[in-house]
Tab-separated table of C-alpha atoms and ligand atoms in Angstrom:
chain	number	residue	atom	x	y	z
A	293	MET	CA	-14.092	34.003	21.047
A	294	ARG	CA	-10.927	31.900	21.202
A	295	ALA	CA	-8.926	30.678	18.237
A	296	LEU	CA	-5.571	29.058	17.483
A	297	THR	CA	-3.584	31.656	15.567
A	298	VAL	CA	-0.099	32.094	14.220
A	299	VAL	CA	2.029	34.780	12.568
A	300	PRO	CA	2.970	32.909	9.399
A	301	GLN	CA	6.706	32.521	8.635
A	302	THR	CA	7.441	33.309	12.319
A	303	SER	CA	8.365	30.373	14.547
A	304	GLY	CA	7.239	30.538	18.177
A	305	SER	CA	4.216	32.719	17.316
A	306	LEU	CA	1.581	29.961	17.711
A	307	ALA	CA	-0.915	30.972	20.437
A	308	VAL	CA	-4.554	30.665	21.485
A	309	THR	CA	-5.825	34.257	21.187
A	310	ASP	CA	-9.049	36.249	21.179
A	311	VAL	CA	-10.487	36.963	17.732
A	312	ASP	CA	-13.683	38.701	16.555
A	313	GLU	CA	-16.917	36.701	16.394
A	314	PRO	CA	-17.495	35.671	12.767
A	315	VAL	CA	-20.483	37.241	10.982
A	316	PRO	CA	-21.959	35.146	8.167
A	317	GLY	CA	-22.228	36.956	4.822
A	318	PRO	CA	-24.894	36.247	2.199
A	319	GLY	CA	-24.994	32.543	1.304
A	320	GLU	CA	-22.843	31.597	4.322
A	321	LEU	CA	-23.395	29.207	7.195
A	322	LEU	CA	-22.527	30.069	10.786
A	323	VAL	CA	-20.988	26.962	12.328
A	324	ASP	CA	-20.237	25.864	15.873
A	325	GLY	CA	-16.669	24.489	15.672
A	326	LEU	CA	-16.410	20.968	17.140
A	327	ALA	CA	-12.867	19.886	16.306
A	328	VAL	CA	-9.911	20.249	13.961
A	329	GLY	CA	-7.310	17.659	13.044
A	330	VAL	CA	-3.620	18.570	13.243
A	331	CYS	CA	-1.312	17.476	10.433
A	332	ALA	CA	2.222	18.000	9.160
A	333	THR	CA	1.155	21.128	7.239
A	334	ASP	CA	-0.097	22.730	10.480
A	335	ARG	CA	3.185	21.835	12.192
A	336	GLU	CA	5.127	23.356	9.285
A	337	ILE	CA	3.124	26.596	9.592
A	338	ALA	CA	3.618	26.627	13.373
A	339	ALA	CA	7.358	26.181	12.826
A	340	GLY	CA	7.384	29.308	10.637
A	341	GLU	CA	8.159	27.391	7.436
A	342	TYR	CA	4.897	27.874	5.521
A	343	GLY	CA	1.613	29.809	5.522
A	344	TRP	CA	0.295	33.271	4.634
A	345	ALA	CA	-1.931	35.589	6.710
A	346	PRO	CA	-5.038	37.149	5.180
A	347	PRO	CA	-4.204	40.415	3.328
A	348	GLY	CA	-3.607	43.310	5.739
A	349	ARG	CA	-3.463	41.039	8.795
A	350	GLU	CA	-0.618	39.767	10.906
A	351	ARG	CA	-2.152	36.579	12.306
A	352	LEU	CA	-3.821	33.620	10.548
A	353	VAL	CA	-6.387	31.362	12.234
A	354	LEU	CA	-4.935	27.872	11.754
A	355	GLY	CA	-6.806	24.612	11.069
A	356	HIS	CA	-7.950	23.079	7.789
A	357	GLU	CA	-9.220	19.637	8.895
A	358	SER	CA	-12.569	20.936	10.133
A	359	LEU	CA	-15.709	19.608	11.776
A	360	GLY	CA	-18.628	21.641	13.039
A	361	ARG	CA	-22.361	21.835	13.519
A	362	VAL	CA	-24.509	24.360	11.647
A	363	LEU	CA	-25.927	27.127	13.877
A	364	THR	CA	-27.614	29.203	11.158
A	365	ALA	CA	-28.122	28.587	7.450
A	366	PRO	CA	-29.655	30.814	4.785
A	367	ASP	CA	-32.978	29.687	3.284
A	368	GLY	CA	-32.515	27.563	0.204
A	369	SER	CA	-28.888	26.720	1.090
A	370	GLY	CA	-29.698	23.026	1.541
A	371	PHE	CA	-28.373	23.152	5.116
A	372	ALA	CA	-30.236	23.333	8.412
A	373	PRO	CA	-29.227	24.059	12.025
A	374	GLY	CA	-27.817	20.906	13.604
A	375	ASP	CA	-26.258	19.528	10.391
A	376	LEU	CA	-22.750	18.118	10.802
A	377	VAL	CA	-20.499	19.917	8.308
A	378	VAL	CA	-16.940	20.187	7.059
A	379	GLY	CA	-15.571	23.245	5.252
A	380	VAL	CA	-13.647	22.811	2.003
A	381	VAL	CA	-10.037	24.046	2.297
A	382	ARG	CA	-9.168	25.508	-1.102
A	383	ARG	CA	-10.830	28.337	-3.066
A	384	PRO	CA	-10.231	28.833	-6.785
A	385	ASP	CA	-7.811	31.493	-7.973
A	386	PRO	CA	-9.519	34.763	-8.915
A	387	GLU	CA	-8.303	34.729	-12.520
A	388	PRO	CA	-9.442	31.834	-12.836
A	389	CYS	CA	-7.197	29.365	-14.647
A	390	GLY	CA	-8.891	26.752	-16.890
A	391	ALA	CA	-8.928	24.117	-14.133
A	392	CYS	CA	-10.361	26.448	-11.452
A	393	ALA	CA	-12.982	27.673	-13.966
A	394	ARG	CA	-14.187	24.055	-14.176
A	395	GLY	CA	-14.339	23.452	-10.419
A	396	GLN	CA	-10.994	21.595	-10.463
A	397	PHE	CA	-9.304	23.996	-8.068
A	398	ASP	CA	-7.249	21.091	-6.734
A	399	MET	CA	-5.541	21.118	-10.150
A	400	CYS	CA	-4.937	24.923	-10.214
A	401	ARG	CA	-2.295	25.842	-12.781
A	402	ASN	CA	-1.237	29.304	-11.646
A	403	GLY	CA	-0.877	28.766	-7.891
A	404	LYS	CA	-2.981	31.832	-7.051
A	405	TYR	CA	-5.577	29.768	-5.159
A	406	THR	CA	-6.203	30.481	-1.473
A	407	GLU	CA	-6.641	27.940	1.343
A	408	ARG	CA	-8.378	28.192	4.690
A	409	GLY	CA	-5.946	27.960	7.570
A	410	ILE	CA	-2.970	27.851	5.192
A	411	LYS	CA	-2.968	30.548	2.546
A	412	ALA	CA	-4.584	33.972	2.972
A	413	ILE	CA	-7.935	32.853	4.517
A	414	ASP	CA	-8.616	32.064	8.161
A	415	GLY	CA	-8.916	28.410	9.077
A	416	PHE	CA	-11.338	26.512	11.265
A	417	ALA	CA	-9.517	26.288	14.636
A	418	SER	CA	-11.925	28.703	16.319
A	419	GLU	CA	-14.976	28.274	18.539
A	420	ARG	CA	-17.231	29.426	15.695
A	421	TRP	CA	-16.619	29.904	11.974
A	422	THR	CA	-18.462	30.756	8.792
A	423	VAL	CA	-18.335	29.015	5.439
A	424	GLU	CA	-20.007	29.575	2.053
A	425	ALA	CA	-22.789	26.985	1.686
A	426	ASP	CA	-21.230	26.079	-1.694
A	427	TYR	CA	-18.002	25.089	0.088
A	428	ALA	CA	-19.603	23.115	2.932
A	429	VAL	CA	-20.131	19.351	2.897
A	430	ARG	CA	-22.707	17.595	5.053
A	431	LEU	CA	-21.602	14.488	6.951
A	432	ASP	CA	-23.541	11.475	8.134
A	433	PRO	CA	-24.621	12.081	11.771
A	434	SER	CA	-22.715	8.888	12.783
A	435	LEU	CA	-19.446	10.775	12.138
A	436	ALA	CA	-19.864	13.322	14.960
A	437	ASP	CA	-16.677	12.108	16.715
A	438	VAL	CA	-14.498	11.480	13.664
A	439	GLY	CA	-15.687	13.837	10.926
A	440	MET	CA	-12.475	15.880	11.101
A	441	LEU	CA	-10.952	12.917	9.251
A	442	LEU	CA	-12.866	13.954	6.122
A	443	GLU	CA	-10.226	16.392	4.864
A	444	PRO	CA	-7.408	13.802	4.897
A	445	THR	CA	-9.896	11.325	3.387
A	446	THR	CA	-10.536	13.728	0.487
A	447	VAL	CA	-6.802	13.656	-0.260
A	448	VAL	CA	-6.891	9.867	-0.664
A	449	ALA	CA	-10.276	9.914	-2.451
A	450	LYS	CA	-8.597	12.081	-5.076
A	451	ALA	CA	-5.483	9.867	-5.159
A	452	TRP	CA	-7.648	6.788	-5.834
A	453	GLU	CA	-9.616	8.642	-8.510
A	454	GLN	CA	-6.384	9.654	-10.222
A	455	ILE	CA	-4.965	6.126	-10.017
A	456	GLU	CA	-8.122	4.728	-11.610
A	457	LEU	CA	-8.120	7.371	-14.354
A	458	VAL	CA	-4.492	6.634	-15.203
A	459	GLY	CA	-5.151	2.880	-15.098
A	460	GLN	CA	-7.977	3.265	-17.633
A	461	ARG	CA	-5.494	4.116	-20.409
A	462	ALA	CA	-5.367	0.359	-21.161
A	463	TRP	CA	-6.732	-2.879	-19.730
A	464	PHE	CA	-6.706	-2.521	-15.940
A	465	GLU	CA	-8.101	-4.940	-13.376
A	466	PRO	CA	-6.010	-4.235	-10.271
A	467	LYS	CA	-5.973	-6.835	-7.494
A	468	VAL	CA	-3.134	-5.864	-5.132
A	469	ALA	CA	-2.365	-2.453	-3.614
A	470	LEU	CA	0.633	-1.529	-1.493
A	471	VAL	CA	0.458	1.553	0.758
A	472	ALA	CA	3.702	2.891	2.203
A	473	GLY	CA	3.077	4.556	5.587
A	474	ALA	CA	0.478	3.834	8.270
A	475	GLY	CA	-0.132	7.433	9.332
A	476	PRO	CA	-3.594	8.975	8.806
A	477	ILE	CA	-3.158	9.284	5.020
A	478	GLY	CA	-1.822	5.736	4.636
A	479	LEU	CA	-4.533	4.195	6.813
A	480	LEU	CA	-7.307	6.098	5.026
A	481	ALA	CA	-5.796	5.137	1.648
A	482	ALA	CA	-5.849	1.512	2.813
A	483	LEU	CA	-9.489	1.880	3.916
A	484	LEU	CA	-10.514	3.107	0.459
A	485	GLY	CA	-8.534	0.280	-1.153
A	486	VAL	CA	-10.321	-2.325	0.976
A	487	GLN	CA	-13.669	-0.689	0.122
A	488	ARG	CA	-12.769	-1.221	-3.555
A	489	GLY	CA	-12.350	-4.948	-2.929
A	490	LEU	CA	-8.555	-4.939	-3.369
A	491	GLU	CA	-6.011	-7.018	-1.478
A	492	VAL	CA	-4.298	-4.229	0.497
A	493	HIS	CA	-0.845	-4.288	2.119
A	494	VAL	CA	0.464	-1.525	4.354
A	495	LEU	CA	4.106	-0.964	5.101
A	496	ASP	CA	5.481	1.013	8.042
A	497	ARG	CA	8.556	1.072	10.278
A	498	VAL	CA	6.897	0.594	13.659
A	499	THR	CA	6.279	-2.863	15.066
A	500	ASP	CA	4.118	-1.902	18.068
A	501	GLY	CA	1.540	0.731	18.947
A	502	PRO	CA	-1.891	0.929	17.284
A	503	LYS	CA	-0.841	0.762	13.616
A	504	PRO	CA	-0.438	-3.019	13.081
A	505	GLU	CA	-3.790	-3.683	14.738
A	506	LEU	CA	-5.600	-0.955	12.792
A	507	VAL	CA	-4.335	-2.463	9.532
A	508	ALA	CA	-5.359	-5.968	10.607
A	509	GLN	CA	-8.832	-4.767	11.624
A	510	LEU	CA	-9.283	-3.474	8.078
A	511	GLY	CA	-8.594	-6.921	6.691
A	512	ALA	CA	-5.303	-5.673	5.219
A	513	GLU	CA	-1.810	-7.035	5.837
A	514	TYR	CA	0.865	-5.125	7.795
A	515	HIS	CA	4.553	-5.270	6.824
A	516	THR	CA	7.744	-3.850	8.330
A	517	ASP	CA	10.275	-5.321	5.854
A	518	PRO	CA	12.041	-3.040	3.334
A	519	VAL	CA	9.913	-1.772	0.416
A	520	ALA	CA	11.895	-3.776	-2.161
A	521	ASP	CA	11.371	-7.080	-0.299
A	522	VAL	CA	7.630	-6.559	0.232
A	523	ALA	CA	7.052	-5.280	-3.304
A	524	GLY	CA	9.189	-8.047	-4.826
A	525	ALA	CA	6.889	-10.663	-3.289
A	526	LEU	CA	3.616	-8.877	-4.114
A	527	HIS	CA	4.052	-7.248	-7.579
A	528	PRO	CA	1.408	-4.637	-6.599
A	529	ASP	CA	-0.798	-3.161	-9.340
A	530	ILE	CA	-1.099	0.040	-7.315
A	531	VAL	CA	1.387	1.695	-4.942
A	532	ILE	CA	0.522	4.693	-2.784
A	533	GLU	CA	3.379	6.541	-1.102
A	534	ALA	CA	2.233	8.227	2.111
A	535	THR	CA	5.388	8.604	4.192
A	536	GLY	CA	7.133	11.498	2.454
A	537	ALA	CA	10.404	9.857	3.578
A	538	THR	CA	12.920	10.354	0.778
A	539	GLN	CA	14.309	6.800	0.853
A	540	VAL	CA	10.798	5.336	0.679
A	541	VAL	CA	9.899	7.683	-2.212
A	542	VAL	CA	12.934	6.402	-4.142
A	543	ASP	CA	12.139	2.791	-3.269
A	544	VAL	CA	8.503	2.946	-4.403
A	545	LEU	CA	9.526	4.190	-7.860
A	546	SER	CA	10.616	0.619	-8.595
A	547	ALA	CA	8.019	-1.176	-6.465
A	548	SER	CA	5.030	-1.775	-8.707
A	549	GLY	CA	4.317	-4.799	-10.835
A	550	SER	CA	3.938	-4.494	-14.615
A	551	TYR	CA	1.581	-1.698	-15.765
A	552	GLY	CA	1.677	-0.448	-12.181
A	553	VAL	CA	0.375	2.941	-11.117
A	554	THR	CA	2.339	4.608	-8.320
A	555	CYS	CA	0.830	7.654	-6.641
A	556	LEU	CA	2.991	9.983	-4.526
A	557	THR	CA	1.095	11.917	-1.850
A	558	GLY	CA	3.798	13.069	0.591
A	559	VAL	CA	4.969	16.675	0.544
A	560	THR	CA	8.704	16.390	1.212
A	561	SER	CA	11.182	19.206	1.880
A	562	ALA	CA	13.951	19.798	-0.615
A	563	GLY	CA	17.622	19.472	0.292
A	564	ARG	CA	18.054	15.757	1.110
A	565	THR	CA	20.054	13.967	-1.512
A	566	LEU	CA	20.559	10.232	-1.895
A	567	SER	CA	22.213	8.193	-4.590
A	568	PHE	CA	20.266	5.632	-6.536
A	569	ASP	CA	20.331	3.789	-9.842
A	570	VAL	CA	18.428	6.036	-12.244
A	571	GLY	CA	19.055	3.694	-15.185
A	572	ALA	CA	17.488	0.698	-13.438
A	573	MET	CA	14.468	2.767	-12.360
A	574	ASN	CA	13.965	4.258	-15.817
A	575	ARG	CA	14.369	0.864	-17.550
A	576	ARG	CA	11.770	-0.663	-15.277
A	577	ILE	CA	9.188	2.131	-15.667
A	578	VAL	CA	9.593	2.061	-19.474
A	579	LEU	CA	9.583	-1.727	-19.954
A	580	GLU	CA	6.566	-2.164	-17.655
A	581	ASN	CA	4.505	0.774	-18.971
A	582	ASP	CA	4.398	1.989	-15.381
A	583	ALA	CA	3.008	5.372	-14.388
A	584	VAL	CA	4.125	7.564	-11.500
A	585	ILE	CA	1.803	10.424	-10.550
A	586	GLY	CA	1.626	13.064	-7.864
A	587	SER	CA	-1.655	14.008	-6.202
A	588	VAL	CA	-2.486	16.819	-3.776
A	589	ASN	CA	-5.543	18.547	-2.338
A	590	ALA	CA	-9.137	17.814	-3.378
A	591	ASN	CA	-12.160	19.388	-5.021
A	592	LEU	CA	-15.859	19.075	-4.145
A	593	THR	CA	-16.205	15.722	-5.946
A	594	HIS	CA	-13.555	14.259	-3.638
A	595	TYR	CA	-15.222	15.743	-0.541
A	596	ARG	CA	-18.463	13.969	-1.525
A	597	ASP	CA	-16.600	10.708	-2.296
A	598	GLY	CA	-14.726	10.999	0.996
A	599	ALA	CA	-17.891	11.669	3.007
A	600	GLU	CA	-19.462	8.571	1.458
A	601	ALA	CA	-16.390	6.439	2.208
A	602	LEU	CA	-16.369	7.553	5.849
A	603	ALA	CA	-20.101	6.895	6.216
A	604	ARG	CA	-19.511	3.322	4.952
A	605	ALA	CA	-16.542	2.751	7.279
A	606	ASP	CA	-16.651	1.450	10.868
A	607	ALA	CA	-16.871	4.642	12.995
A	608	GLU	CA	-15.101	2.858	15.862
A	609	TRP	CA	-12.144	1.986	13.621
A	610	LEU	CA	-12.000	5.599	12.464
A	611	GLY	CA	-12.057	6.712	16.108
A	612	ARG	CA	-8.929	4.651	16.805
A	613	ILE	CA	-6.984	6.728	14.234
A	614	VAL	CA	-7.493	9.690	16.587
A	615	THR	CA	-4.919	8.861	19.269
A	616	ARG	CA	-4.959	12.203	21.102
A	617	ARG	CA	-7.747	14.720	21.789
A	618	VAL	CA	-6.642	18.039	23.280
A	619	PRO	CA	-8.761	21.039	24.362
A	620	LEU	CA	-8.204	24.226	22.293
A	621	GLU	CA	-6.575	26.011	25.260
A	622	ASP	CA	-3.798	23.362	25.328
A	623	ALA	CA	-3.290	23.472	21.555
A	624	VAL	CA	0.256	24.841	21.640
A	625	GLU	CA	1.524	21.776	23.545
A	626	ALA	CA	-0.367	19.508	21.162
A	627	PHE	CA	1.904	20.732	18.390
A	628	ALA	CA	4.822	18.868	19.913
A	629	SER	CA	5.139	15.848	17.637
A	630	ASP	CA	3.645	12.615	18.871
A	631	PRO	CA	5.776	9.850	17.354
A	632	ASP	CA	3.773	6.966	18.884
A	633	GLY	CA	0.384	8.415	18.047
A	634	ILE	CA	-1.419	8.700	14.710
A	635	LYS	CA	-3.747	11.720	14.647
A	636	THR	CA	-4.000	14.594	17.121
A	637	VAL	CA	-7.294	16.463	17.266
A	638	LEU	CA	-8.090	19.798	18.939
A	639	GLU	CA	-11.497	19.960	20.564
A	640	LEU	CA	-13.095	23.368	20.142
B	935	ZN	ZN1	-3.751	18.566	6.686
B	936	ZN	ZN1	-6.464	28.054	-10.800
């Protein structure tokens, strides 16, 4: 069968190649791959900057934003042929650390976790794949065209959970949320904010294309002014950074209102320096009892929360986040960045 594979840490090695048919082991589902989403992590791996092949192998099957339909399921697994499923990306470290031992592999302390399509386990960008039933999540049948958005949704489901946990350290009745970035993560973060009944504002650079309309259709407000101007007028209780742009990261550190919770979700590269007023930022965070947290990845709780959030959302709106659908055989071209689009999806 065909799969999108790469030699990790080797730029120019991305190719659609033949790989062995997967054989489900005990407790595993055999799944017909429908689609995978492409994100910045995939592009980083394709550029040779990240990623690890399975032990003893040269090539890694890419793809961690999965969607498939169950072909075979073991008795008693809770799954049946025809179910729409998504595979969880991360597996706990073998040690395991205290967090992994408690199912919180998204909070792994020793970094020895593995990740499908990223770190030492094949991903989901193949015509068929297997997954342990314990690491598969069933989706509402209405999500057949957009279910590959679950994995990025789990990232924001966790971010919202973390924000709420941090907020609970004192009286917390948030009303206004500001999301920086209207890419897939920013839009899905805004969706979950609207579902919580918050007044949501989304900030991005672009003035045309689908982003302003997608934000408006959510019932949120779209802004293109600088972070400081927008935040100064709103005093947001919650700020979610989803651009990974260094200037925006610096700007959001001083963007919340009093007792604000700011959650950083962008994985930036090191090496870009800027100058900013550390004293003013520190003074503000201290005097306002603000909190700044980082959040990455997701565990099974967040997959279930994310699946519920997507099932409650307007499937047509979700479909508009997917601005490009490319057949697997054309996957290599699809990795060229698409500055006007939002989410590229490979159809398997
Ligand atoms: Zn991703
Ligand atoms: Zn761990």
